[in-house]
CSV table of C-alpha atoms in Angstrom, one decimal:
chain,number,residue,atom,x,y,z
A,1,MET,CA,-25.0,-7.8,-16.2
A,2,ASN,CA,-26.6,-7.8,-19.5
A,3,THR,CA,-28.2,-4.6,-19.7
A,4,PHE,CA,-27.8,-2.1,-22.6
A,5,VAL,CA,-30.6,0.3,-22.0
A,6,GLN,CA,-31.5,2.0,-18.5
A,7,THR,CA,-34.8,3.7,-18.5
A,8,GLN,CA,-34.4,7.7,-17.9
A,9,PHE,CA,-37.1,8.2,-15.4
A,10,GLU,CA,-38.7,11.5,-14.2
A,11,GLY,CA,-40.7,12.0,-11.1
A,12,ASN,CA,-40.8,11.1,-7.6
A,13,ARG,CA,-39.8,7.4,-7.2
A,14,SER,CA,-38.9,7.9,-3.5
A,15,GLY,CA,-41.6,5.9,-1.5
A,16,LEU,CA,-42.7,4.1,-4.1
A,17,LYS,CA,-44.1,0.7,-3.2
A,18,ASP,CA,-42.8,-2.1,-5.4
A,19,VAL,CA,-44.3,-4.6,-3.1
A,20,LEU,CA,-47.6,-4.5,-3.3
A,21,PRO,CA,-50.3,-6.2,-1.0
A,22,LEU,CA,-52.9,-6.0,-4.0
A,23,ARG,CA,-55.6,-8.4,-2.5
A,24,GLU,CA,-56.7,-5.2,-0.2
A,25,LYS,CA,-57.0,-3.2,-3.5
A,26,ILE,CA,-59.5,-5.0,-5.1
A,27,THR,CA,-62.0,-5.8,-2.5
A,28,PRO,CA,-65.8,-4.7,-2.6
A,29,GLU,CA,-65.0,-2.7,0.2
A,30,ALA,CA,-62.1,-1.1,-1.6
A,31,PHE,CA,-64.5,-0.6,-4.7
A,32,GLU,CA,-67.2,1.3,-2.8
A,33,ARG,CA,-64.3,3.6,-1.2
A,34,GLU,CA,-62.9,3.9,-4.9
A,35,ARG,CA,-66.2,5.1,-6.2
A,36,GLU,CA,-66.9,8.0,-3.9
A,37,LYS,CA,-63.0,9.1,-3.5
A,38,ILE,CA,-62.0,8.2,-6.9
A,39,PHE,CA,-64.1,8.3,-9.6
A,40,LYS,CA,-66.7,11.0,-8.5
A,41,LYS,CA,-63.7,13.3,-7.8
A,42,SER,CA,-61.7,12.5,-10.8
A,43,TRP,CA,-61.8,14.3,-14.2
A,44,LEU,CA,-62.8,11.3,-16.6
A,45,MET,CA,-62.8,11.0,-20.1
A,46,ILE,CA,-66.3,10.3,-21.4
A,47,GLY,CA,-65.9,11.2,-25.0
A,48,HIS,CA,-64.9,12.8,-28.1
A,49,VAL,CA,-65.5,16.6,-29.4
A,50,SER,CA,-65.9,14.8,-32.8
A,51,ASP,CA,-68.5,13.1,-32.0
A,52,LEU,CA,-70.6,15.8,-31.4
A,53,PRO,CA,-70.2,17.9,-35.0
A,54,GLU,CA,-73.1,20.3,-34.7
A,55,PRO,CA,-75.7,22.2,-32.0
A,56,GLY,CA,-77.8,19.6,-30.9
A,57,SER,CA,-75.3,16.5,-31.3
A,58,TYR,CA,-75.3,14.1,-28.5
A,59,VAL,CA,-74.6,10.8,-26.9
A,60,VAL,CA,-75.8,9.2,-24.2
A,61,ARG,CA,-73.2,7.4,-21.6
A,62,GLU,CA,-74.0,5.0,-18.8
A,63,LEU,CA,-71.4,5.1,-16.2
A,64,PRO,CA,-72.4,2.4,-13.4
A,65,VAL,CA,-69.5,3.3,-11.7
A,66,VAL,CA,-70.9,6.5,-10.6
A,67,ASN,CA,-74.6,5.2,-10.8
A,68,ALA,CA,-75.1,7.6,-13.4
A,69,SER,CA,-76.6,8.0,-17.1
A,70,LEU,CA,-75.2,11.1,-18.9
A,71,ILE,CA,-76.3,13.1,-21.8
A,72,VAL,CA,-73.3,14.5,-23.6
A,73,MET,CA,-74.5,17.5,-25.9
A,74,ARG,CA,-73.3,20.0,-27.9
A,75,GLY,CA,-76.0,23.0,-27.0
A,76,ARG,CA,-77.2,25.5,-29.7
A,77,ASP,CA,-74.9,27.8,-28.1
A,78,GLY,CA,-71.5,25.2,-29.5
A,79,LYS,CA,-71.0,24.7,-25.9
A,80,ILE,CA,-70.2,21.2,-25.1
A,81,ARG,CA,-72.2,20.1,-21.7
A,82,SER,CA,-73.1,17.2,-19.7
A,83,PHE,CA,-76.3,16.5,-18.0
A,84,HIS,CA,-77.4,13.3,-15.7
A,85,ASN,CA,-80.0,11.8,-18.1
A,86,ILE,CA,-83.0,12.4,-15.8
A,87,CYS,CA,-85.9,14.5,-15.9
A,88,ARG,CA,-86.4,16.9,-13.7
A,89,HIS,CA,-90.2,16.3,-12.8
A,90,ARG,CA,-90.4,12.5,-11.5
A,91,GLY,CA,-86.8,11.2,-12.6
A,92,ASN,CA,-87.9,9.4,-15.8
A,93,LYS,CA,-84.7,8.8,-18.2
A,94,LEU,CA,-84.9,11.2,-20.8
A,95,ILE,CA,-82.9,9.5,-23.5
A,96,ARG,CA,-82.8,5.5,-23.4
A,97,GLY,CA,-79.6,5.4,-25.2
A,98,GLY,CA,-77.7,5.7,-28.3
A,99,GLU,CA,-76.7,9.1,-30.3
A,100,GLY,CA,-78.1,11.7,-32.3
A,101,CYS,CA,-79.3,15.4,-32.6
A,102,LYS,CA,-82.1,17.1,-30.9
A,103,SER,CA,-83.0,20.9,-30.4
A,104,THR,CA,-85.0,20.0,-27.6
A,105,ILE,CA,-85.4,16.9,-25.0
A,106,THR,CA,-88.9,15.9,-24.2
A,107,CYS,CA,-89.4,13.5,-21.5
A,108,GLY,CA,-91.5,10.5,-22.7
A,109,PHE,CA,-93.4,10.2,-19.1
A,110,HIS,CA,-95.5,13.8,-18.8
A,111,GLY,CA,-93.9,15.2,-21.7
A,112,TRP,CA,-91.3,17.9,-20.0
A,113,THR,CA,-89.4,19.6,-22.5
A,114,PHE,CA,-85.9,20.8,-22.2
A,115,SER,CA,-83.9,22.9,-24.5
A,116,ASN,CA,-80.0,21.2,-25.6
A,117,THR,CA,-78.5,24.0,-23.4
A,118,GLY,CA,-80.8,22.2,-20.4
A,119,GLU,CA,-83.4,24.8,-19.5
A,120,LEU,CA,-86.6,23.5,-18.6
A,121,LEU,CA,-88.6,25.0,-21.6
A,122,GLY,CA,-92.1,23.6,-21.2
A,123,VAL,CA,-94.4,22.0,-18.6
A,124,THR,CA,-97.6,20.1,-19.6
A,125,ASP,CA,-100.7,21.3,-18.2
A,126,GLU,CA,-98.6,23.9,-16.1
A,127,ASN,CA,-101.4,25.4,-14.5
A,128,GLN,CA,-102.1,22.3,-12.1
A,129,PHE,CA,-98.6,23.2,-10.5
A,130,ASN,CA,-98.2,25.6,-7.4
A,131,ASN,CA,-95.6,28.0,-7.6
A,132,LEU,CA,-93.2,25.8,-10.0
A,133,ASP,CA,-89.7,27.8,-10.2
A,134,LYS,CA,-88.6,26.8,-13.9
A,135,PRO,CA,-85.8,28.4,-13.8
A,136,LYS,CA,-84.2,26.2,-11.2
A,137,LEU,CA,-85.8,23.3,-12.7
A,138,GLY,CA,-83.2,22.8,-15.9
A,139,LEU,CA,-81.2,19.7,-16.6
A,140,LEU,CA,-78.5,18.6,-13.9
A,141,GLU,CA,-75.4,19.5,-15.1
A,142,LEU,CA,-71.9,18.2,-14.3
A,143,ALA,CA,-68.8,20.2,-14.7
A,144,THR,CA,-67.7,19.6,-18.1
A,145,SER,CA,-64.2,20.7,-19.8
A,146,THR,CA,-62.7,19.7,-23.2
A,147,TRP,CA,-59.0,19.0,-24.3
A,148,GLU,CA,-57.8,18.6,-27.9
A,149,ASP,CA,-60.5,15.9,-29.0
A,150,PHE,CA,-61.5,14.4,-25.5
A,151,ILE,CA,-64.3,15.4,-23.3
A,152,PHE,CA,-63.7,15.0,-19.8
A,153,VAL,CA,-66.8,15.0,-16.9
A,154,ASN,CA,-66.2,15.2,-13.1
A,155,PHE,CA,-68.9,14.3,-10.6
A,156,ASP,CA,-67.7,16.7,-8.1
A,157,PRO,CA,-69.9,19.9,-7.7
A,158,SER,CA,-66.9,21.9,-7.6
A,159,PRO,CA,-63.8,19.9,-8.7
A,160,ALA,CA,-60.6,20.5,-7.1
A,161,VAL,CA,-59.1,21.2,-9.9
A,162,SER,CA,-59.5,22.4,-13.7
A,163,LEU,CA,-59.1,19.9,-16.3
A,164,GLU,CA,-56.0,21.9,-17.3
A,165,GLU,CA,-54.5,21.4,-14.2
A,166,TRP,CA,-55.5,17.8,-13.7
A,167,LEU,CA,-54.0,17.0,-17.1
A,168,GLY,CA,-50.7,19.2,-16.1
A,169,GLU,CA,-47.8,18.2,-18.2
A,170,LEU,CA,-49.5,15.8,-20.2
A,171,GLY,CA,-52.0,18.7,-21.5
A,172,HIS,CA,-49.1,20.3,-23.6
A,173,GLY,CA,-47.5,19.6,-27.2
A,174,TYR,CA,-50.0,17.4,-28.5
A,175,ASP,CA,-51.8,20.1,-30.2
A,176,GLY,CA,-54.1,19.1,-33.2
A,177,TYR,CA,-52.4,15.5,-33.3
A,178,PHE,CA,-55.6,13.8,-31.6
A,179,GLN,CA,-58.1,15.6,-33.9
A,180,SER,CA,-57.5,14.5,-37.9
A,181,GLN,CA,-57.5,10.9,-36.5
A,182,ARG,CA,-60.5,8.9,-36.7
A,183,GLN,CA,-61.6,5.4,-35.6
A,184,TYR,CA,-60.5,2.3,-37.5
A,185,ALA,CA,-60.9,-0.4,-35.3
A,186,ARG,CA,-63.2,-0.5,-31.7
A,187,TYR,CA,-63.7,-3.4,-29.6
A,188,ARG,CA,-65.7,-4.1,-26.2
A,189,ILE,CA,-65.2,-7.0,-23.8
A,190,ARG,CA,-66.5,-7.6,-20.4
A,191,VAL,CA,-64.3,-9.4,-18.1
A,192,ARG,CA,-64.1,-10.8,-14.8
A,193,CYS,CA,-61.4,-9.0,-13.3
A,194,ASN,CA,-60.8,-5.7,-10.8
A,195,TRP,CA,-60.3,-2.3,-12.9
A,196,ASN,CA,-57.0,-1.7,-11.4
A,197,LEU,CA,-55.9,-5.1,-12.4
A,198,ALA,CA,-56.8,-4.5,-15.8
A,199,VAL,CA,-55.1,-1.1,-16.3
A,200,ASN,CA,-52.2,-2.3,-14.8
A,201,SER,CA,-52.0,-5.2,-17.4
A,202,PHE,CA,-51.3,-2.1,-20.1
A,203,THR,CA,-48.9,-0.1,-18.4
A,204,GLU,CA,-45.6,-1.8,-18.3
A,205,GLY,CA,-43.4,-3.1,-21.2
A,206,TYR,CA,-41.7,-6.0,-19.0
A,207,HIS,CA,-44.6,-8.4,-20.4
A,208,THR,CA,-44.0,-7.8,-24.2
A,209,ALA,CA,-41.5,-10.4,-25.0
A,210,TYR,CA,-43.4,-13.1,-23.5
A,211,ILE,CA,-46.8,-12.6,-23.5
A,212,HIS,CA,-46.7,-11.2,-27.1
A,213,ARG,CA,-43.9,-13.7,-28.5
A,214,ASN,CA,-46.5,-15.0,-30.9
A,215,THR,CA,-47.8,-11.8,-32.5
A,216,ALA,CA,-45.7,-9.0,-32.1
A,217,PRO,CA,-42.2,-11.2,-31.5
A,218,ASP,CA,-39.6,-8.7,-32.5
A,219,TYR,CA,-40.9,-4.9,-32.8
A,220,GLN,CA,-39.5,-4.2,-29.7
A,221,GLY,CA,-35.8,-3.9,-27.9
A,222,GLY,CA,-33.2,-5.4,-30.4
A,223,LYS,CA,-29.7,-6.4,-29.9
A,224,LYS,CA,-28.6,-2.8,-28.1
A,225,ASN,CA,-31.8,-3.4,-25.3
A,226,PRO,CA,-32.6,-7.1,-25.5
A,227,GLN,CA,-34.3,-6.5,-22.5
A,228,ARG,CA,-36.7,-4.0,-23.7
A,229,HIS,CA,-36.4,-1.8,-21.0
A,230,ARG,CA,-38.4,1.4,-21.5
A,231,PRO,CA,-35.9,4.1,-22.6
A,232,PHE,CA,-38.3,6.8,-20.9
A,233,MET,CA,-40.7,6.9,-17.7
A,234,GLN,CA,-42.4,9.7,-16.4
A,235,LEU,CA,-44.5,9.6,-13.1
A,236,LEU,CA,-46.3,12.9,-12.7
A,237,ALA,CA,-48.8,14.3,-10.1
A,238,ARG,CA,-51.6,11.9,-11.1
A,239,HIS,CA,-50.5,10.4,-14.3
A,240,ALA,CA,-47.9,8.3,-16.1
A,241,ARG,CA,-46.5,8.1,-19.4
A,242,TYR,CA,-43.4,5.9,-21.0
A,243,SER,CA,-42.1,5.2,-24.2
A,244,ALA,CA,-42.0,1.6,-25.8
A,245,PRO,CA,-38.2,1.1,-27.6
A,246,ALA,CA,-38.5,-0.2,-31.0
A,247,ASN,CA,-36.2,-2.5,-32.5
A,248,PRO,CA,-34.4,-1.2,-35.3
A,249,GLU,CA,-33.6,-4.8,-36.8
A,250,HIS,CA,-37.3,-5.9,-37.0
A,251,LYS,CA,-38.0,-8.1,-40.1
A,252,LEU,CA,-40.6,-8.1,-42.1
A,253,SER,CA,-42.9,-10.9,-42.5
A,254,PRO,CA,-44.3,-11.1,-46.2
A,255,ALA,CA,-47.9,-9.9,-45.7
A,256,GLU,CA,-46.4,-6.9,-43.6
A,257,ALA,CA,-44.1,-6.2,-46.0
A,258,ILE,CA,-47.2,-5.7,-48.5
A,259,ALA,CA,-49.1,-3.5,-45.5
A,260,TRP,CA,-45.7,-1.3,-45.2
A,261,ASN,CA,-45.8,-0.9,-48.9
A,262,TYR,CA,-48.8,0.6,-49.3
A,263,GLY,CA,-49.6,2.6,-45.9
A,264,PRO,CA,-48.4,4.1,-43.0
A,265,THR,CA,-47.0,2.0,-40.3
A,266,LEU,CA,-49.2,1.7,-37.6
A,267,PHE,CA,-49.2,-0.5,-34.3
A,268,PRO,CA,-47.4,-2.6,-33.7
A,269,ALA,CA,-44.9,-1.3,-36.4
A,270,ALA,CA,-42.5,1.8,-36.0
A,271,ASP,CA,-41.7,5.0,-38.1
A,272,PHE,CA,-38.2,6.2,-37.7
A,273,ASP,CA,-39.0,9.3,-39.4
A,274,TYR,CA,-39.7,11.8,-36.6
A,275,ALA,CA,-40.1,14.6,-38.5
A,276,GLY,CA,-43.1,16.7,-38.1
A,277,MET,CA,-44.2,14.5,-35.1
A,278,ALA,CA,-46.0,16.1,-32.2
A,279,PRO,CA,-43.4,17.5,-29.7
A,280,ALA,CA,-45.0,15.7,-27.0
A,281,LEU,CA,-44.8,12.3,-28.6
A,282,ASN,CA,-41.6,10.4,-27.8
A,283,PRO,CA,-41.0,12.8,-24.7
A,284,GLY,CA,-37.5,11.2,-23.7
A,285,ARG,CA,-36.3,11.6,-27.5
A,286,ALA,CA,-35.6,8.1,-27.7
A,287,GLU,CA,-33.6,7.2,-30.8
A,288,HIS,CA,-35.5,3.9,-31.8
A,289,TRP,CA,-38.8,5.0,-30.5
A,290,LEU,CA,-42.1,2.9,-30.8
A,291,PHE,CA,-45.1,4.9,-28.8
A,292,ASP,CA,-45.9,6.1,-25.7
A,293,VAL,CA,-48.2,4.5,-23.4
A,294,ILE,CA,-49.9,7.4,-21.1
A,295,GLU,CA,-52.0,6.4,-18.1
A,296,TRP,CA,-54.8,9.4,-17.6
A,297,PHE,CA,-55.7,8.3,-13.9
A,298,PRO,CA,-57.7,6.5,-13.3
A,299,ASN,CA,-59.3,4.5,-16.2
A,300,VAL,CA,-57.9,5.4,-19.3
A,301,LEU,CA,-55.0,4.9,-21.6
A,302,VAL,CA,-53.9,6.5,-24.6
A,303,LEU,CA,-50.7,4.6,-26.9
A,304,PRO,CA,-49.7,7.3,-29.2
A,305,GLY,CA,-47.8,6.2,-32.5
A,306,LYS,CA,-47.0,8.4,-35.0
A,307,HIS,CA,-49.5,7.6,-37.7
A,308,TYR,CA,-51.9,6.4,-35.2
A,309,HIS,CA,-53.1,6.2,-31.6
A,310,VAL,CA,-55.2,3.4,-29.5
A,311,GLU,CA,-57.4,4.4,-26.4
A,312,LEU,CA,-58.2,1.8,-23.8
A,313,GLU,CA,-61.0,2.8,-21.1
A,314,PHE,CA,-61.7,0.6,-18.2
A,315,TRP,CA,-65.0,1.2,-16.9
A,316,PRO,CA,-65.9,-1.0,-13.6
A,317,LEU,CA,-69.0,-2.6,-13.1
A,318,SER,CA,-68.2,-3.6,-9.6
A,319,ALA,CA,-65.1,-4.8,-7.7
A,320,SER,CA,-64.9,-8.1,-10.0
A,321,GLU,CA,-66.3,-6.6,-13.2
A,322,THR,CA,-64.8,-4.4,-15.8
A,323,ASP,CA,-65.9,-3.5,-19.3
A,324,ILE,CA,-62.8,-2.5,-21.4
A,325,ILE,CA,-63.3,-0.7,-24.7
A,326,MET,CA,-60.5,-0.4,-27.1
A,327,THR,CA,-60.5,2.1,-30.0
A,328,ALA,CA,-58.1,2.6,-32.9
A,329,TYR,CA,-57.7,5.7,-34.6
A,330,ALA,CA,-55.3,6.9,-37.8
A,331,TYR,CA,-55.4,9.1,-40.4
A,332,PRO,CA,-58.3,7.9,-42.8
A,333,PRO,CA,-57.2,6.1,-45.5
A,334,GLN,CA,-57.2,7.9,-49.3
A,335,ASN,CA,-57.6,5.0,-51.2
A,336,TYR,CA,-58.2,1.1,-51.0
A,337,ALA,CA,-54.3,0.5,-51.0
A,338,GLN,CA,-54.1,2.1,-47.7
A,339,ARG,CA,-57.3,0.6,-46.8
A,340,ILE,CA,-56.3,-2.9,-47.3
A,341,SER,CA,-52.8,-2.1,-45.6
A,342,LEU,CA,-54.4,-0.6,-42.4
A,343,GLU,CA,-56.1,-4.1,-42.4
A,344,PHE,CA,-53.2,-5.9,-41.8
A,345,PHE,CA,-52.5,-3.6,-38.8
A,346,ARG,CA,-55.7,-3.3,-37.3
A,347,THR,CA,-56.3,-7.3,-37.5
A,348,ARG,CA,-52.7,-7.4,-35.7
A,349,LEU,CA,-53.6,-4.7,-33.2
A,350,ARG,CA,-56.6,-6.9,-32.1
A,351,GLU,CA,-54.7,-10.1,-31.6
A,352,VAL,CA,-51.8,-8.6,-29.6
A,353,ALA,CA,-54.6,-7.2,-27.4
A,354,ARG,CA,-56.2,-10.5,-26.9
A,355,GLU,CA,-53.3,-11.6,-25.4
A,356,ASP,CA,-53.1,-9.0,-22.9
A,357,MET,CA,-56.8,-9.4,-22.1
A,358,ASN,CA,-56.6,-13.1,-21.8
A,359,THR,CA,-54.5,-12.6,-18.4
A,360,LEU,CA,-56.9,-10.5,-16.6
A,361,GLU,CA,-59.6,-13.2,-15.4
A,362,ALA,CA,-56.5,-15.3,-14.4
A,363,GLN,CA,-54.8,-12.6,-12.5
A,364,TYR,CA,-58.2,-11.6,-10.6
A,365,ALA,CA,-59.0,-15.1,-9.7
A,366,ALA,CA,-55.6,-15.4,-8.3
A,367,ILE,CA,-55.1,-12.1,-6.0
A,368,SER,CA,-58.7,-12.2,-4.8
A,369,SER,CA,-58.4,-16.0,-3.8
A,370,GLY,CA,-56.1,-14.4,-1.1
A,371,VAL,CA,-53.6,-17.4,-1.4
A,372,MET,CA,-50.7,-14.9,-2.7
A,373,PRO,CA,-50.2,-12.1,-0.2
A,374,GLU,CA,-47.9,-9.5,-2.3
A,375,VAL,CA,-47.0,-8.8,-5.8
A,376,PHE,CA,-43.2,-7.9,-6.7
A,377,LEU,CA,-42.9,-5.4,-9.0
A,378,SER,CA,-39.6,-4.6,-11.2
A,379,GLN,CA,-38.4,-1.1,-12.0
A,380,GLN,CA,-40.2,-1.6,-15.2
A,381,GLU,CA,-43.5,-1.7,-13.7
A,382,LEU,CA,-43.4,1.4,-11.9
A,383,VAL,CA,-45.9,3.0,-13.2
A,384,LEU,CA,-48.4,0.5,-11.6
A,385,ALA,CA,-46.6,1.4,-8.2
A,386,HIS,CA,-47.5,5.2,-9.2
A,387,HIS,CA,-51.0,4.3,-10.1
A,388,TYR,CA,-51.6,2.9,-6.6
A,389,ARG,CA,-49.6,5.9,-4.5
A,390,VAL,CA,-52.1,8.3,-6.5
A,391,SER,CA,-55.0,6.1,-5.3
A,392,GLU,CA,-54.0,5.9,-1.7
A,393,GLN,CA,-53.4,10.0,-2.3
A,394,MET,CA,-57.2,10.2,-3.4
A,395,LEU,CA,-58.6,7.7,-1.3
A,396,ASN,CA,-57.0,9.5,2.2
A,397,ALA,CA,-58.0,13.0,0.9
B,1,MET,CA,-72.1,-17.5,-59.8
B,2,GLN,CA,-70.5,-14.9,-58.3
B,3,ASP,CA,-68.4,-13.2,-60.5
B,4,LEU,CA,-64.7,-11.6,-60.0
B,5,PRO,CA,-63.3,-8.9,-62.4
B,6,PRO,CA,-61.3,-10.1,-65.6
B,7,GLY,CA,-58.2,-11.7,-64.8
B,8,PHE,CA,-59.2,-12.7,-61.0
B,9,GLU,CA,-61.1,-15.4,-62.1
B,10,PRO,CA,-58.5,-18.0,-60.4
B,11,LEU,CA,-59.4,-16.8,-57.4
B,12,ALA,CA,-63.2,-17.5,-57.4
B,13,PRO,CA,-63.2,-20.7,-55.6
B,14,PHE,CA,-62.3,-19.0,-52.4
B,15,LEU,CA,-65.4,-16.5,-52.4
B,16,SER,CA,-67.6,-18.8,-50.9
B,17,GLU,CA,-65.5,-19.0,-48.0
B,18,TRP,CA,-63.7,-15.7,-47.7
B,19,ASN,CA,-65.8,-13.3,-49.3
B,20,LEU,CA,-66.6,-11.8,-45.8
B,21,ALA,CA,-67.6,-8.4,-45.5
B,22,THR,CA,-66.7,-7.6,-41.8
B,23,GLU,CA,-64.0,-8.0,-39.5
B,24,LYS,CA,-65.9,-10.1,-37.1
B,25,GLU,CA,-67.1,-12.8,-40.0
B,26,ARG,CA,-63.2,-12.8,-41.1
B,27,HIS,CA,-61.9,-13.4,-37.8
B,28,HIS,CA,-64.4,-16.0,-36.5
B,29,LYS,CA,-63.7,-18.0,-40.0
B,30,ARG,CA,-60.1,-17.9,-39.5
B,31,VAL,CA,-60.0,-19.1,-36.3
B,32,SER,CA,-62.6,-21.9,-37.1
B,33,SER,CA,-60.8,-22.9,-40.0
B,34,SER,CA,-58.4,-25.5,-40.3
B,35,LEU,CA,-54.6,-24.3,-40.7
B,36,ALA,CA,-54.1,-26.0,-44.0
B,37,ASP,CA,-57.0,-24.1,-45.1
B,38,VAL,CA,-56.0,-20.8,-44.0
B,39,ARG,CA,-52.4,-21.6,-45.6
B,40,ARG,CA,-54.1,-22.4,-48.9
B,41,PHE,CA,-55.9,-19.2,-49.1
B,42,TYR,CA,-53.0,-17.4,-47.9
B,43,GLU,CA,-50.6,-18.8,-50.6
B,44,VAL,CA,-53.0,-18.4,-53.4
B,45,MET,CA,-53.8,-14.6,-52.4
B,46,THR,CA,-49.9,-13.6,-51.8
B,47,PRO,CA,-48.6,-13.2,-55.4
B,48,ARG,CA,-51.8,-11.7,-56.4
B,49,VAL,CA,-51.9,-9.0,-53.9
B,50,HIS,CA,-50.2,-6.2,-55.3
B,51,ASP,CA,-52.4,-7.0,-58.5
B,52,ILE,CA,-55.8,-6.9,-56.6
B,53,ILE,CA,-54.6,-3.5,-54.8
B,54,ALA,CA,-53.5,-2.1,-58.3
B,55,HIS,CA,-56.8,-2.9,-59.8
B,56,LEU,CA,-59.1,-1.6,-56.9
B,57,CYS,CA,-56.7,1.8,-57.1
B,58,ASN,CA,-58.5,2.0,-60.6
B,59,PHE,CA,-61.8,3.5,-58.4
B,60,PRO,CA,-61.9,6.4,-56.6
B,61,GLY,CA,-62.1,6.9,-52.6
B,62,ALA,CA,-61.7,4.1,-50.1
B,63,ASP,CA,-65.4,3.4,-49.1
B,64,PRO,CA,-65.9,-0.4,-50.1
B,65,ASP,CA,-70.0,0.5,-50.3
B,66,ASP,CA,-68.9,2.5,-53.6
B,67,LEU,CA,-67.4,-0.6,-55.4
B,68,PRO,CA,-69.0,-2.2,-57.9
B,69,PRO,CA,-70.2,-5.8,-56.9
B,70,PRO,CA,-67.1,-7.7,-58.3
B,71,GLU,CA,-64.4,-5.6,-57.0
B,72,ARG,CA,-66.3,-5.6,-53.5
B,73,ARG,CA,-65.7,-9.2,-53.2
B,74,LEU,CA,-62.3,-8.7,-54.4
B,75,TYR,CA,-61.7,-6.5,-51.8
B,76,ASN,CA,-63.3,-8.6,-49.1
B,77,LEU,CA,-60.6,-11.2,-50.4
B,78,ALA,CA,-57.9,-8.9,-49.7
B,79,LEU,CA,-59.1,-8.4,-46.0
B,80,ALA,CA,-59.4,-11.6,-45.6
B,81,PHE,CA,-55.7,-12.2,-46.6
B,82,MET,CA,-54.5,-9.7,-44.2
B,83,GLU,CA,-56.8,-11.5,-41.6
B,84,CYS,CA,-55.1,-15.0,-42.5
B,85,SER,CA,-51.8,-13.6,-42.4
B,86,HIS,CA,-50.8,-13.4,-39.0
B,87,PRO,CA,-51.2,-17.3,-38.2
B,88,ILE,CA,-49.0,-18.0,-41.4
B,89,ASP,CA,-46.5,-15.2,-41.0
B,90,LEU,CA,-46.0,-16.0,-37.4
B,91,LYS,CA,-46.0,-19.5,-37.9
B,92,TRP,CA,-48.7,-20.6,-35.2
B,93,GLN,CA,-49.3,-24.4,-34.8
B,94,ARG,CA,-53.2,-23.2,-35.1
B,95,PRO,CA,-55.4,-20.6,-36.8
B,96,ASP,CA,-55.4,-18.8,-33.5
B,97,ILE,CA,-53.1,-18.1,-30.7
B,98,ASP,CA,-53.2,-20.5,-27.6
B,99,ASP,CA,-53.3,-18.1,-25.2
B,100,ALA,CA,-55.7,-15.4,-26.4
B,101,PHE,CA,-59.1,-13.8,-25.2
B,102,PRO,CA,-61.6,-15.9,-26.7
B,103,VAL,CA,-63.4,-14.2,-30.2
B,104,GLU,CA,-66.8,-15.1,-29.1
B,105,ARG,CA,-66.5,-12.6,-26.1
B,106,MET,CA,-65.3,-10.0,-28.4
B,107,GLU,CA,-67.7,-7.1,-29.4
B,108,TYR,CA,-66.8,-5.4,-32.7
B,109,LEU,CA,-67.8,-1.8,-33.0
B,110,ALA,CA,-65.7,-0.4,-35.7
B,111,PRO,CA,-67.3,2.5,-37.8
B,112,ILE,CA,-69.5,1.1,-40.7
B,113,ASP,CA,-67.1,2.3,-43.5
B,114,MET,CA,-64.4,0.0,-41.3
B,115,ARG,CA,-65.9,-3.0,-40.9
């Protein structure tokens, strides 16, 4: 057997199904169950602390999967809260969209006013109401919690576990890593594909040698690992994480050599100097490490490398349609040389991702057609099997 | 006539095609060009990129809106060079990959200083 690198697995692999009847998991009926039992019960990553720099800063987030529009807001007390974007009087939408900074929120319908911490401050022509209990008519607030630079919400009125418990082991070892990086690329696409299949397409490395042969031919693997086996794969209580193996024999192309000369190496390139790296990166301590892939169940992936990280959000609109937002973050360029270098890596990342994205609608059309009863997974694709195991646990809870 | 900084005049014929201020424009321009045109631009730019970077580094900061107009054009050409590098460096048969999500269905949402 031509195998040089065996994956170091952590976590419970017993009972994992490597033959999956995927069609039943992507039906409209399955999606309705997922909305109630998964999306309304999970901690969902919906934004970044750094997007709310000062008291009153807010962003509006539309989350069709839970039929919600949210105002995510930093109050005058500095605390970040999330509110349903609904006036407590007659249900009008308080803020139509976008982001900004407000000390108070006034409804455009009858002029009720709320503070940026959610209290009902003022009711126009208040004397015409009988027994209005204003302290009970503040904005409808959701469980909101932050970790590093991330804001999570939970639609469960009393979440079963705290965000800290939800993240588990993944909540440790990244101290400060995410905070100083800022956006250098952001794309949104809408695909005719079930959200599960879309997440799945980015959570295995088996595909990299084939689908990415034109954009990332030799960044992974190498002579000692020609099949590009993941050096490390970890199946956690809800989430999962694995490392991608760097190819130490990667050959620089001309433009890439220019990029490497002037700036830090970003996706899809390696940096083998691991000094000073956050301890959670390269958790298996692979000799040739490229980046990690983290699945935050249910719908967010984070790909941290040494000098950058990529976030992928998968927001279902229905069983058959998903919005995918891909955002890349790096340390901000300090001069034009670094900015031009970054452009190489930014545009390459985009082209690599376009290849992954182009499989999604075909997969969905095929699997939803029902002609293929099952999907067969390799050991390198066990994060997919784990995703559906966690999903079943929540659906059956 | 749009100027480039002194010494970079030979790149002026490419301004009408490749002096593009946003990633979306550069990406769309690349995939709608012929491979021969992409290659011609790439080959003329390759030996000049180090000089371009050295020249731009005489200016403080990294925000392209702070550059004088001739330098801003030069900067746009450098970004377009990186955009055009992929089909040439990776030896594609076309200016776009055969099996990739269509550019016209992508939304480009990068922050304003990363256009």
